[in-house]
Short mmCIF file of C-alpha atoms in Angstrom, two decimals:
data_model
loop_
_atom_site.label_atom_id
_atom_site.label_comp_id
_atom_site.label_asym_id
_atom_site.label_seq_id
_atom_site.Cartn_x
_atom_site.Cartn_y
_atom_site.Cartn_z
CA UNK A 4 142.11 -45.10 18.73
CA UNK A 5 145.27 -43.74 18.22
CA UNK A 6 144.81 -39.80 16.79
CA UNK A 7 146.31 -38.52 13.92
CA UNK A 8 149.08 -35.56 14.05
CA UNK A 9 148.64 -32.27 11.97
CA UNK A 10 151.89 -31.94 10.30
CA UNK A 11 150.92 -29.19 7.93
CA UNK A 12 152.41 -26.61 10.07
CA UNK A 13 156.35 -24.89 10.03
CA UNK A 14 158.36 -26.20 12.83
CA UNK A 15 160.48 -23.70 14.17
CA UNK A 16 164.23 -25.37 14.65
CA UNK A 17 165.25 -25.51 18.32
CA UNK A 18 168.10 -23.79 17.76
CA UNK A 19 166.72 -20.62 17.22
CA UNK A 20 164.03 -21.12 19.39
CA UNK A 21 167.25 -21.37 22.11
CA UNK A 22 169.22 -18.30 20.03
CA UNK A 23 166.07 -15.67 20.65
CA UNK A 24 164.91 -17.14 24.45
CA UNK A 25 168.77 -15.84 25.14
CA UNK A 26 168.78 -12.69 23.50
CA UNK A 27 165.81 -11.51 25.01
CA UNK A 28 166.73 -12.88 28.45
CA UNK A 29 170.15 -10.77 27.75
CA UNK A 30 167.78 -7.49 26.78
CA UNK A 31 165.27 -8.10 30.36
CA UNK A 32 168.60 -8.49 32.47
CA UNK A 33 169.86 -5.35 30.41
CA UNK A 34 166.95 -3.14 31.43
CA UNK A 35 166.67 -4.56 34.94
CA UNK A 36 170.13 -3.25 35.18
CA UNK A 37 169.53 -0.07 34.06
CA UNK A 38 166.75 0.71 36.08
CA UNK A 39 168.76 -0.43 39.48
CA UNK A 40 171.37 2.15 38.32
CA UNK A 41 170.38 5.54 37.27
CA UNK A 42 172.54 7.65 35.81
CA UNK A 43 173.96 10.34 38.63
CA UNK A 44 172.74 13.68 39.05
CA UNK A 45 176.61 14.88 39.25
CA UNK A 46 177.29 13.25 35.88
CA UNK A 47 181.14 12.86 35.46
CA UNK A 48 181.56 14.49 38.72
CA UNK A 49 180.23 11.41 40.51
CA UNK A 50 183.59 9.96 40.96
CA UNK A 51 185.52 13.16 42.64
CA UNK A 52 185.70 13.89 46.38
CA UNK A 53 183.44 16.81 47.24
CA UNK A 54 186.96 19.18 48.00
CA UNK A 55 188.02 18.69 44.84
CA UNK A 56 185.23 19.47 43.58
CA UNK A 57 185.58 22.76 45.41
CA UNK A 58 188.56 23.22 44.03
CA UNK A 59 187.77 23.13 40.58
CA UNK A 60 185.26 25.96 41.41
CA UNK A 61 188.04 28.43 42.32
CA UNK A 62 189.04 28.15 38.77
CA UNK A 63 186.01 29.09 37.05
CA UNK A 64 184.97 32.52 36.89
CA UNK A 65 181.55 33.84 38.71
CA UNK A 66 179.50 33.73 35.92
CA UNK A 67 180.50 30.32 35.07
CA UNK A 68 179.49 28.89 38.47
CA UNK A 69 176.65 30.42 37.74
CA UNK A 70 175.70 28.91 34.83
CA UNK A 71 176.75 25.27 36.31
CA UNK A 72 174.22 25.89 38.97
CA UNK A 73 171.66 25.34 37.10
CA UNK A 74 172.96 21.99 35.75
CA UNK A 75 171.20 19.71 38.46
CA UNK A 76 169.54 20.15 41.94
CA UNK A 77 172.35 18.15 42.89
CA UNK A 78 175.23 20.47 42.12
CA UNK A 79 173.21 23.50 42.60
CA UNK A 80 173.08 22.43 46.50
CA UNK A 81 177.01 21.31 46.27
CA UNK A 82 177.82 25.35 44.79
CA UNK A 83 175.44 26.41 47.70
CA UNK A 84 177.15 24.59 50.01
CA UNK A 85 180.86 26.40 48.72
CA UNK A 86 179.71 29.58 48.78
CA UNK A 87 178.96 29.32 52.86
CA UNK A 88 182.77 27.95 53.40
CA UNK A 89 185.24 30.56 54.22
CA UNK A 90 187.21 29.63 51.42
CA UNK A 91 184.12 30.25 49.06
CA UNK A 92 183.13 33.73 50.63
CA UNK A 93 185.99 34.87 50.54
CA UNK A 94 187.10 34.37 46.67
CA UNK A 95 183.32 35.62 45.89
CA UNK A 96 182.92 38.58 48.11
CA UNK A 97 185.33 40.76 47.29
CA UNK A 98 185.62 43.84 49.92
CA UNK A 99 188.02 46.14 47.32
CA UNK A 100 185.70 48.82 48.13
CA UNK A 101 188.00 51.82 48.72
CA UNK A 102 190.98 50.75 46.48
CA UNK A 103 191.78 53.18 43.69
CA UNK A 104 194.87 51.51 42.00
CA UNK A 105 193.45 51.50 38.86
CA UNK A 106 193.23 54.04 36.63
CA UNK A 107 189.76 56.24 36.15
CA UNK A 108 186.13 54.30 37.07
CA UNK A 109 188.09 50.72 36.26
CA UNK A 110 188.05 49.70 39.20
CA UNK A 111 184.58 50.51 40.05
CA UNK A 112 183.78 48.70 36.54
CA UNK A 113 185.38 45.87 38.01
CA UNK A 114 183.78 45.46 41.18
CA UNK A 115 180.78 46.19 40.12
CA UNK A 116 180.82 43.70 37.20
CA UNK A 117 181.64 40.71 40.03
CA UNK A 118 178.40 41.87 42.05
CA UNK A 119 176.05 41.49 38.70
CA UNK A 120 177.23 38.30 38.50
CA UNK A 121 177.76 37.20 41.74
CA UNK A 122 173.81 38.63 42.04
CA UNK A 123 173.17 36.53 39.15
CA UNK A 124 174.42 33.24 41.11
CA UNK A 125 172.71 33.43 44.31
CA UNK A 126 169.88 34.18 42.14
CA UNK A 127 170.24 31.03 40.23
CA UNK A 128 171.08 29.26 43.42
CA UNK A 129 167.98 30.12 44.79
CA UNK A 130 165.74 29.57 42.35
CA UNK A 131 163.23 27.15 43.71
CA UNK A 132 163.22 29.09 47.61
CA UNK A 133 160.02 30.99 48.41
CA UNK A 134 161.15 34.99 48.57
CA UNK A 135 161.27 35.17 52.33
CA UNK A 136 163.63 32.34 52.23
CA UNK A 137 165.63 33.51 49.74
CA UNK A 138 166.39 37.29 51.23
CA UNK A 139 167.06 35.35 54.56
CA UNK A 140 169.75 33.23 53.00
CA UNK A 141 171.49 35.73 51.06
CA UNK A 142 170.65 38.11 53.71
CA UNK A 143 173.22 35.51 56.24
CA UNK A 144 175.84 35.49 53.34
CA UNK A 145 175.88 39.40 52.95
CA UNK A 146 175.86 40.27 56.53
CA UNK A 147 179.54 39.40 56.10
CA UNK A 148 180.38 42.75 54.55
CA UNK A 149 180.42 45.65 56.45
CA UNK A 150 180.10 47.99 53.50
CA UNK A 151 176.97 46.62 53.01
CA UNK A 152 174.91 47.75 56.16
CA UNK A 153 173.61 51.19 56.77
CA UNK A 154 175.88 52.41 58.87
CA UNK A 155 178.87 49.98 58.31
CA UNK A 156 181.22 51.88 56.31
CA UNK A 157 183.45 54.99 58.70
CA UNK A 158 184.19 56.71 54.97
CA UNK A 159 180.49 56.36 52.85
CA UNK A 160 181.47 59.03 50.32
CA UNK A 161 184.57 57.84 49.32
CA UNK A 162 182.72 53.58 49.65
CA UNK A 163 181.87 51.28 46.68
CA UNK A 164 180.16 49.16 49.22
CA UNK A 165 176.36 50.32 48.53
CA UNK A 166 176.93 50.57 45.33
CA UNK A 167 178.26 46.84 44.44
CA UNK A 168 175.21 46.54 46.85
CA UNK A 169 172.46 47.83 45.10
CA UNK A 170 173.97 46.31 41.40
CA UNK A 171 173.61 42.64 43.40
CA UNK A 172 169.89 43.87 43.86
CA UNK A 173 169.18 45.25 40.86
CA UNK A 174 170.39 41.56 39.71
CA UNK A 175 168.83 39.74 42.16
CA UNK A 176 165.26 40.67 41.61
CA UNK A 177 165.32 41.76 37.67
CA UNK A 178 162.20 40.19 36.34
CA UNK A 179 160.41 39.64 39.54
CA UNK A 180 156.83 41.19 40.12
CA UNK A 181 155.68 43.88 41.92
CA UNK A 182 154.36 41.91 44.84
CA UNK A 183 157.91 40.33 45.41
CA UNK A 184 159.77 43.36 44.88
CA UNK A 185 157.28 45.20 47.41
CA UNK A 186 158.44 42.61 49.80
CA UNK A 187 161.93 43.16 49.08
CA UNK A 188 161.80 46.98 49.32
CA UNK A 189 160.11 45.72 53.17
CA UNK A 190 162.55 43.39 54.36
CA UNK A 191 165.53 45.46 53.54
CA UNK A 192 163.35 48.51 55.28
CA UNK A 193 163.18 45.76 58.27
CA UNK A 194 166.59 44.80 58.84
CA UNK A 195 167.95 48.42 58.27
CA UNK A 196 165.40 49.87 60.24
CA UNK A 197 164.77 52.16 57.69
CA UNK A 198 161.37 53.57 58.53
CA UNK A 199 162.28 54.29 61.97
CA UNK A 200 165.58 56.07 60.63
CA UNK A 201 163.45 58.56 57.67
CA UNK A 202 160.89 59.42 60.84
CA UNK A 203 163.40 60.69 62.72
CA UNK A 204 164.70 62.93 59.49
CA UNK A 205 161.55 64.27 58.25
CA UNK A 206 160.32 65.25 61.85
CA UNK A 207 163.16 67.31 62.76
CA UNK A 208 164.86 70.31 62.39
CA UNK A 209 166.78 70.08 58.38
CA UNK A 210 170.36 69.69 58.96
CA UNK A 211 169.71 68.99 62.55
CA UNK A 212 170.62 64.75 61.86
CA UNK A 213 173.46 65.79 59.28
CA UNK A 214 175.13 62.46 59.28
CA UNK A 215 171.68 60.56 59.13
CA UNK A 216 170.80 62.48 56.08
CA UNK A 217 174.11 61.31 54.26
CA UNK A 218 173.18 58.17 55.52
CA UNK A 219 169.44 57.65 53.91
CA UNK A 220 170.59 59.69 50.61
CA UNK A 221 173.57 56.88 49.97
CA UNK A 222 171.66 53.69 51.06
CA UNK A 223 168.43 54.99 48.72
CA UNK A 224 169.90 55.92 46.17
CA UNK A 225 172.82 53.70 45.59
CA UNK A 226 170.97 50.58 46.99
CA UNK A 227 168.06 51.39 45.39
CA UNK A 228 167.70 53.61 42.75
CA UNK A 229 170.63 54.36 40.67
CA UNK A 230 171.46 51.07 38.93
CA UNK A 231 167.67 50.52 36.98
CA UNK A 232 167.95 50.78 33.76
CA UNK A 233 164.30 50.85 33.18
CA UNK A 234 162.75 54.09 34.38
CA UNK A 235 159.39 52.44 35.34
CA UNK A 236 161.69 50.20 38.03
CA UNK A 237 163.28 53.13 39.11
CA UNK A 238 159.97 54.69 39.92
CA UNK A 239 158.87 51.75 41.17
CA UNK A 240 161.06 52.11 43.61
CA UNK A 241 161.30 55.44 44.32
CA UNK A 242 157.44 55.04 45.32
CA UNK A 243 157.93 52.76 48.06
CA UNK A 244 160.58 55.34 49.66
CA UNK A 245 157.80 58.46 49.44
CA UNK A 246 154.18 56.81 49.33
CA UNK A 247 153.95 55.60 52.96
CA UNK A 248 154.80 59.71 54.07
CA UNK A 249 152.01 62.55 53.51
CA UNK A 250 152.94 65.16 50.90
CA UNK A 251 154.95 67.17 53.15
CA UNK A 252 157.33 64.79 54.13
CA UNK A 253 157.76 63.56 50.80
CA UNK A 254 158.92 66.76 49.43
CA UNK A 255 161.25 66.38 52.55
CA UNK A 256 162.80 63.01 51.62
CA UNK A 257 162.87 63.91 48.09
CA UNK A 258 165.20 67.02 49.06
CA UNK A 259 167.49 64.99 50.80
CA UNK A 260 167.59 62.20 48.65
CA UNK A 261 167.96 64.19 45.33
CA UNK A 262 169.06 67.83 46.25
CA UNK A 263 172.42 69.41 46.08
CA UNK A 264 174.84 68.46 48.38
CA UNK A 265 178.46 69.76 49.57
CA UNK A 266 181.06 67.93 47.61
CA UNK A 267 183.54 67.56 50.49
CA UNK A 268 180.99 66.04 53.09
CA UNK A 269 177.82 65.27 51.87
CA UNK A 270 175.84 67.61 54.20
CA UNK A 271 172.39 68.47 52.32
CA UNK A 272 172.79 72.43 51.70
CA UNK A 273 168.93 72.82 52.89
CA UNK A 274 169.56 76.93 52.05
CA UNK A 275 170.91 77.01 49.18
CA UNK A 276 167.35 77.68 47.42
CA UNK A 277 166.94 79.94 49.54
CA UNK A 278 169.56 82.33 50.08
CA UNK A 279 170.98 82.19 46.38
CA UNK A 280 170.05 81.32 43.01
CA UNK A 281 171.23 78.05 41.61
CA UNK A 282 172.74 76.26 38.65
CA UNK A 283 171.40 73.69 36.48
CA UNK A 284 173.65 70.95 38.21
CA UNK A 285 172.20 71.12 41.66
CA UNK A 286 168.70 71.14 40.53
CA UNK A 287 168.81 68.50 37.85
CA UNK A 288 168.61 65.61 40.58
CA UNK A 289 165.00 67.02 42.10
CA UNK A 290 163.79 67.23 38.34
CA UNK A 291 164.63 63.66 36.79
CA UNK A 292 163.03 62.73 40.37
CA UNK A 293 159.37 64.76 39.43
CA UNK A 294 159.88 63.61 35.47
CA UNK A 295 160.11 60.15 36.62
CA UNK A 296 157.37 59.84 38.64
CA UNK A 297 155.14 62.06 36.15
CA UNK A 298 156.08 60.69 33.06
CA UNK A 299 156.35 56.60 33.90
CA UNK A 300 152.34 56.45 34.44
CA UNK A 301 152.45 54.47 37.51
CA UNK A 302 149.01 54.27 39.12
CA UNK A 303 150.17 55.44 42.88
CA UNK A 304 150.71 58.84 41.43
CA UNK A 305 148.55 61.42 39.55
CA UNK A 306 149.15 64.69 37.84
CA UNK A 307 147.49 66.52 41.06
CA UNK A 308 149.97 64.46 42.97
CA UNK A 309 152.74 65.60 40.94
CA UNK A 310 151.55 69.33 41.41
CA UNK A 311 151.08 68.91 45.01
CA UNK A 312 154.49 67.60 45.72
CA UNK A 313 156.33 70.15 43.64
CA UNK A 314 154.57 72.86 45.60
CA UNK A 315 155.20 71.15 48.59
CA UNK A 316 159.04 70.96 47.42
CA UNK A 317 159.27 74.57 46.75
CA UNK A 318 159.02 75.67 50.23
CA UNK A 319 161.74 73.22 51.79
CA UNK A 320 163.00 74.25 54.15
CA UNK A 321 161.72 77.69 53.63
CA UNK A 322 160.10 79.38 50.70
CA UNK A 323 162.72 79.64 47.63
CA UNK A 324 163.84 82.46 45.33
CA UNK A 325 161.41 82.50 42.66
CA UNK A 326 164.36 81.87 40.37
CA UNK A 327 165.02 78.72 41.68
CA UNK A 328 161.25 77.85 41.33
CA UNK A 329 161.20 78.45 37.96
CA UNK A 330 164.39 76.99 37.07
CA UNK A 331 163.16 73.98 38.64
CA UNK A 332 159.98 73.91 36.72
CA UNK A 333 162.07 74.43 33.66
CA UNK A 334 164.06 71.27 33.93
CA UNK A 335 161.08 69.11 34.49
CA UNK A 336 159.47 69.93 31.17
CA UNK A 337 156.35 71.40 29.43
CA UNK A 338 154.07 69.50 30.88
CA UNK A 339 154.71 69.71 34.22
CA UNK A 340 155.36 73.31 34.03
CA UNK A 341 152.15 73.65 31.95
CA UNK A 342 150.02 71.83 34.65
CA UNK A 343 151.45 73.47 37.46
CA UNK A 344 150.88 77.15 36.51
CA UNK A 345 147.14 75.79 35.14
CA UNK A 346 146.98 75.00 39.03
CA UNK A 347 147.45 77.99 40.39
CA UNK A 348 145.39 79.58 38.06
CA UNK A 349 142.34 77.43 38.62
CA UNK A 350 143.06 77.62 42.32
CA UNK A 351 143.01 81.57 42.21
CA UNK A 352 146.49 82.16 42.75
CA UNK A 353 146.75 84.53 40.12
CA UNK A 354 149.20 87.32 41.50
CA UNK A 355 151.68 83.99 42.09
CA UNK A 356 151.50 82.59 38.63
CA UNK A 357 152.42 86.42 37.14
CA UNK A 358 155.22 86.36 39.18
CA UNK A 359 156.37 82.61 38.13
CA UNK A 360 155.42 83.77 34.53
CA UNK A 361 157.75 86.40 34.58
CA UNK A 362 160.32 84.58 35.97
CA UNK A 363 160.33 81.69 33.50
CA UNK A 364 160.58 84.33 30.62
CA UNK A 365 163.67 86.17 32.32
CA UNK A 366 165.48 82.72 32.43
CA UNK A 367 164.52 82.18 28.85
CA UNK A 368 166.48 84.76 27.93
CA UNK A 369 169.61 83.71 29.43
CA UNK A 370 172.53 82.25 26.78
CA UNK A 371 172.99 79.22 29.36
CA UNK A 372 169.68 78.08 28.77
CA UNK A 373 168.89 76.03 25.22
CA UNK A 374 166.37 78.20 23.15
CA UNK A 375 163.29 76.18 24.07
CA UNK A 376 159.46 75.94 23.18
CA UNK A 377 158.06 77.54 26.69
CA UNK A 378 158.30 80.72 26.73
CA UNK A 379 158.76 81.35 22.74
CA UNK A 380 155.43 80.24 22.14
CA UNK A 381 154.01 83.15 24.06
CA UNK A 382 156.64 86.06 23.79
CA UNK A 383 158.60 84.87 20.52
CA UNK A 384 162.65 85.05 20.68
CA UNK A 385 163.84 87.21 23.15
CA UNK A 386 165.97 90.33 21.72
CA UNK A 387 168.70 90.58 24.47
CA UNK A 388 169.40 88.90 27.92
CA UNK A 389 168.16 90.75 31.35
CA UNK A 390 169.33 91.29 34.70
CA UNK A 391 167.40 88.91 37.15
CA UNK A 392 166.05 90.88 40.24
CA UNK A 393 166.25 88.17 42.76
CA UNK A 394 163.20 88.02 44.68
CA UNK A 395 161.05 85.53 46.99
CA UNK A 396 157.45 84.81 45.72
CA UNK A 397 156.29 87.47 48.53
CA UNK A 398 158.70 90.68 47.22
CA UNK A 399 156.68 93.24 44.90
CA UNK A 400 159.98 95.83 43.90
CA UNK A 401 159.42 94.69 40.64
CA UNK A 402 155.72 94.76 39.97
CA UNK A 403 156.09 98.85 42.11
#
C-alpha cells in the first residue's frame, strides 16, 4: 500500500539551497587559505632583500633601531645580525673619544647621548638572553673598542672612552635586580681582572703603583659610579668595590678612588692630608663617598661601619692634620660627625675628641665656611675668626 506524503512542510527552492552550499564552500576555502599563509613576522619588509634592509637601517637614528627591535623576534634577530657586520659596528660605535672640535662639554653630550641609546638597543636586542649570555654577547661587540678596556687607552685623562662606557652600563642594566647587577659588577671584575689589579694596590707601598692607581680610580668611577642618578645604585655599587676588602683596605680604595688628585697627571697626592691643610674641593669627593653609604640605608653597611671606616680613612697613609679630620667630618654632616665623636667618647678616647672638638669650632669660625648648626648649638655665633695652629692628633702646644 502505497504511503501517503507529508506535504505540510516549506520546501526550500534549490536555488538557494545551491546559492548558500557555494558561499560557504567559498568561506571554508577562504579560511583554509588563510591558515596555509600566515601573515609574516617582517610585515611589509617580507618582500626586500636582507641588504637592503640593512640599508634602510643606516638611515634611522639609534634610538629608532631601537625601538624597531622590539617589533618582532624576527627583525630583532635581523638588527642583531647588522650590528655584528663591519658596516653596522662601525656606524654604531663611534670611537670620537678624544676629539674636541666642538665647543664646551658638546661633544661629550654627544657621545655620550649615542652610548645611552646605543645601551638602550643591545638592551632591547637582548631581551629574552639569560644575563651570562647577554654580557658575553655585548661583551664580543665591545671588545672592539680599545677605549673601553682597562688599560686600552695611552691618554686616560684626557679619554671619553670609560665614560661613554659606563653611560652604556648604566643603560644596560637600569631596572635590573640586585642579583643580576651583582653578577654584572663580577663579570666585568672577571674580564678586567679587577680583583687581582686592587690587591696589588692596597698591599703596597701608596704611590708605589702610580699608574695602576689612575687606572682603578677612572675604570670605578667612570664605569661604575658616576653616571647613577639614583644614589641607592650608586651605593649599590660602590659596595661591591669595598665590601669584599677588610676595613683597612677599604679606607685605602676609597682614598684612591675619591681623594684629591694632581690635575696634570692623575697621581693620588697620598700626603696632602698630611703635610698641609686642605680645601673644601679636595675633600668633598671622600665625603659624598661616607654620606652615600651612611645615608642610602643599605643593609651591608651600619653606622659602626661607617665610624670604623672614617677612622680607618683618617690615618691614610699616615695620620692627618687634625684640620683635615675635622674638615672632613664637617662635609659629611651632623650625623656622622655626631656619631663619630659619640664613638670616641664611649670608647674612652676622651683627650682625642677635645682635640677634634676644638678643631671643628676653629673651622666654624672661618668666613669660607656657611654659618652652620654644629658648632652654634654648643658655643653660639662665633665673635671673630682665629688663627688655626696646625697640629696632628698627637701635638699638645695648644692644650700647654
Amino acid at each position: 500500500m502505497a504511503s501517503k506524503i507529508n506535504t505540510n512542510f516549506t520546501l526550500i527552492p534549490n536555488q538557494k539551497y545551491r546559492r548558500s552550499n557555494r558561499r560557504s564552500s567559498y568561506i571554508s576555502n577562504n579560511t583554509l587559505d588563510s591558515d596555509s599563509q600566515p601573515l609574516s613576522a617582517l610585515g611589509n619588509f617580507k618582500d626586500l632583500p636582507l641588504e637592503i634592509f640593512q640599508i634602510i637601517l643606516k638611515y634611522l637614528s639609534v634610538k629608532d633601531i631601537s625601538m624597531l627591535s622590539m617589533v618582532s623576534k624576527t627583525i630583532n634577530q635581523h638588527i642583531i645580525n647588522y650590528i655584528s657586520t663591519s658596516s653596522g659596528s662601525k656606524r654604531l660605535l663611534l670611537q670620537d673619544f678624544h676629539k674636541v672640535e666642538l665647543p664646551g662639554k658638546k661633544q661629550d653630550s654627544v657621545i655620550l647621548e649615542h652610548y645611552r641609546f646605543l645601551g638602550l638597543l643591545l638592551k632591547r636586542c637582548t631581551l629574552l638572553q639569560p644575563t651570562r649570555e647577554r654580557l658575553k654577547y655585548i661583551h664580543k661587540i665591545l671588545a672592539e673598542v680599545s677605549c673601553f678596556k682597562f688599560n686600552g687607552c695611552a691618554v686616560p685623562m684626557q679619554c671619553l672612552g670609560l665614560s661613554c662606557y659606563g653611560m652604556f652600563l648604566q643603560t644596560l642594566t637600569a631596572g635590573w635586580d640586585e642579583l643580576e647587577c651583582h653578577r654584572v659588577y663580577n663579570y666585568l671584575s672577571d674580564m678586567t681582572n679587577l680583583s687581582r689589579k686592587m690587591q696589588t694596590i692596597v698591599f703596597s707601598k701608596p704611590g708605589s703603583a702610580q699608574k695602576l692607581e689612575l687606572r682603578i680610580r677612572l675604570f670605578c668611577r667612570s664605569v661604575l659610579l658616576d653616571h647613577w642618578t639614583d644614589r641607592s645604585d650608586s651605593a649599590f655599587w660602590l659596595t661591591r668595590i669595598l665590601k669584599p676588602w677588610p676595613m683597612v683596605n677599604q679606607a685605602r680604595l676609597l682614598y684612591i678612588i675619591f681623594g684629591p688628585i694632581a690635575p696634570q697627571n692623575g697621581q693620588v697626592l697620598w700626603h696632602k692630608m698630611i703635610d698641609e691643610p686642605t680645601d673644601e674641593s679636595s675633600m668633598s669627593g671622600l665625603a659624598d663617598a661616607i654620606k652615600l653609604l651612611y645615608h642610602t640605608g643599605l643593609k651591608d653597611w651600619t653606622a659602626d661601619d661607617i665610624i670604623s671606616l672614617v677612622d680607618e680613612l683618617s690615618v691614610v697613609p699616615r695620620e692627618w692634620l687634625l684640620e683635615n679630620n675635622a674638615r672632613l667630618l664637617i662635609l659629611s654632616g651632623n650625623n656622622i660627625c655626631f656619631t663619630f665623636m659619640a664613638s670616641k667618647a664611649v670608647n674612652g678616647r676622651a683627650l682625642e675628641l677635645a682635640r677634634l672638638i676644638v678643631f671643628l669650632a676653629l673651622l666654624k669660625c672661618f668666613s669660607d665656611w656657611p654659618s652652620g648648626t654644629l658648632v652654634k648649638s654648643w658655643f653660639g655665633t662665633p665673635a671673630a675668626p682665629v688663627w688655626i695652629p696646625h697640629m696632628k692628633a698627637n701635638d699638645t702646644t695648644l692644650y700647654s
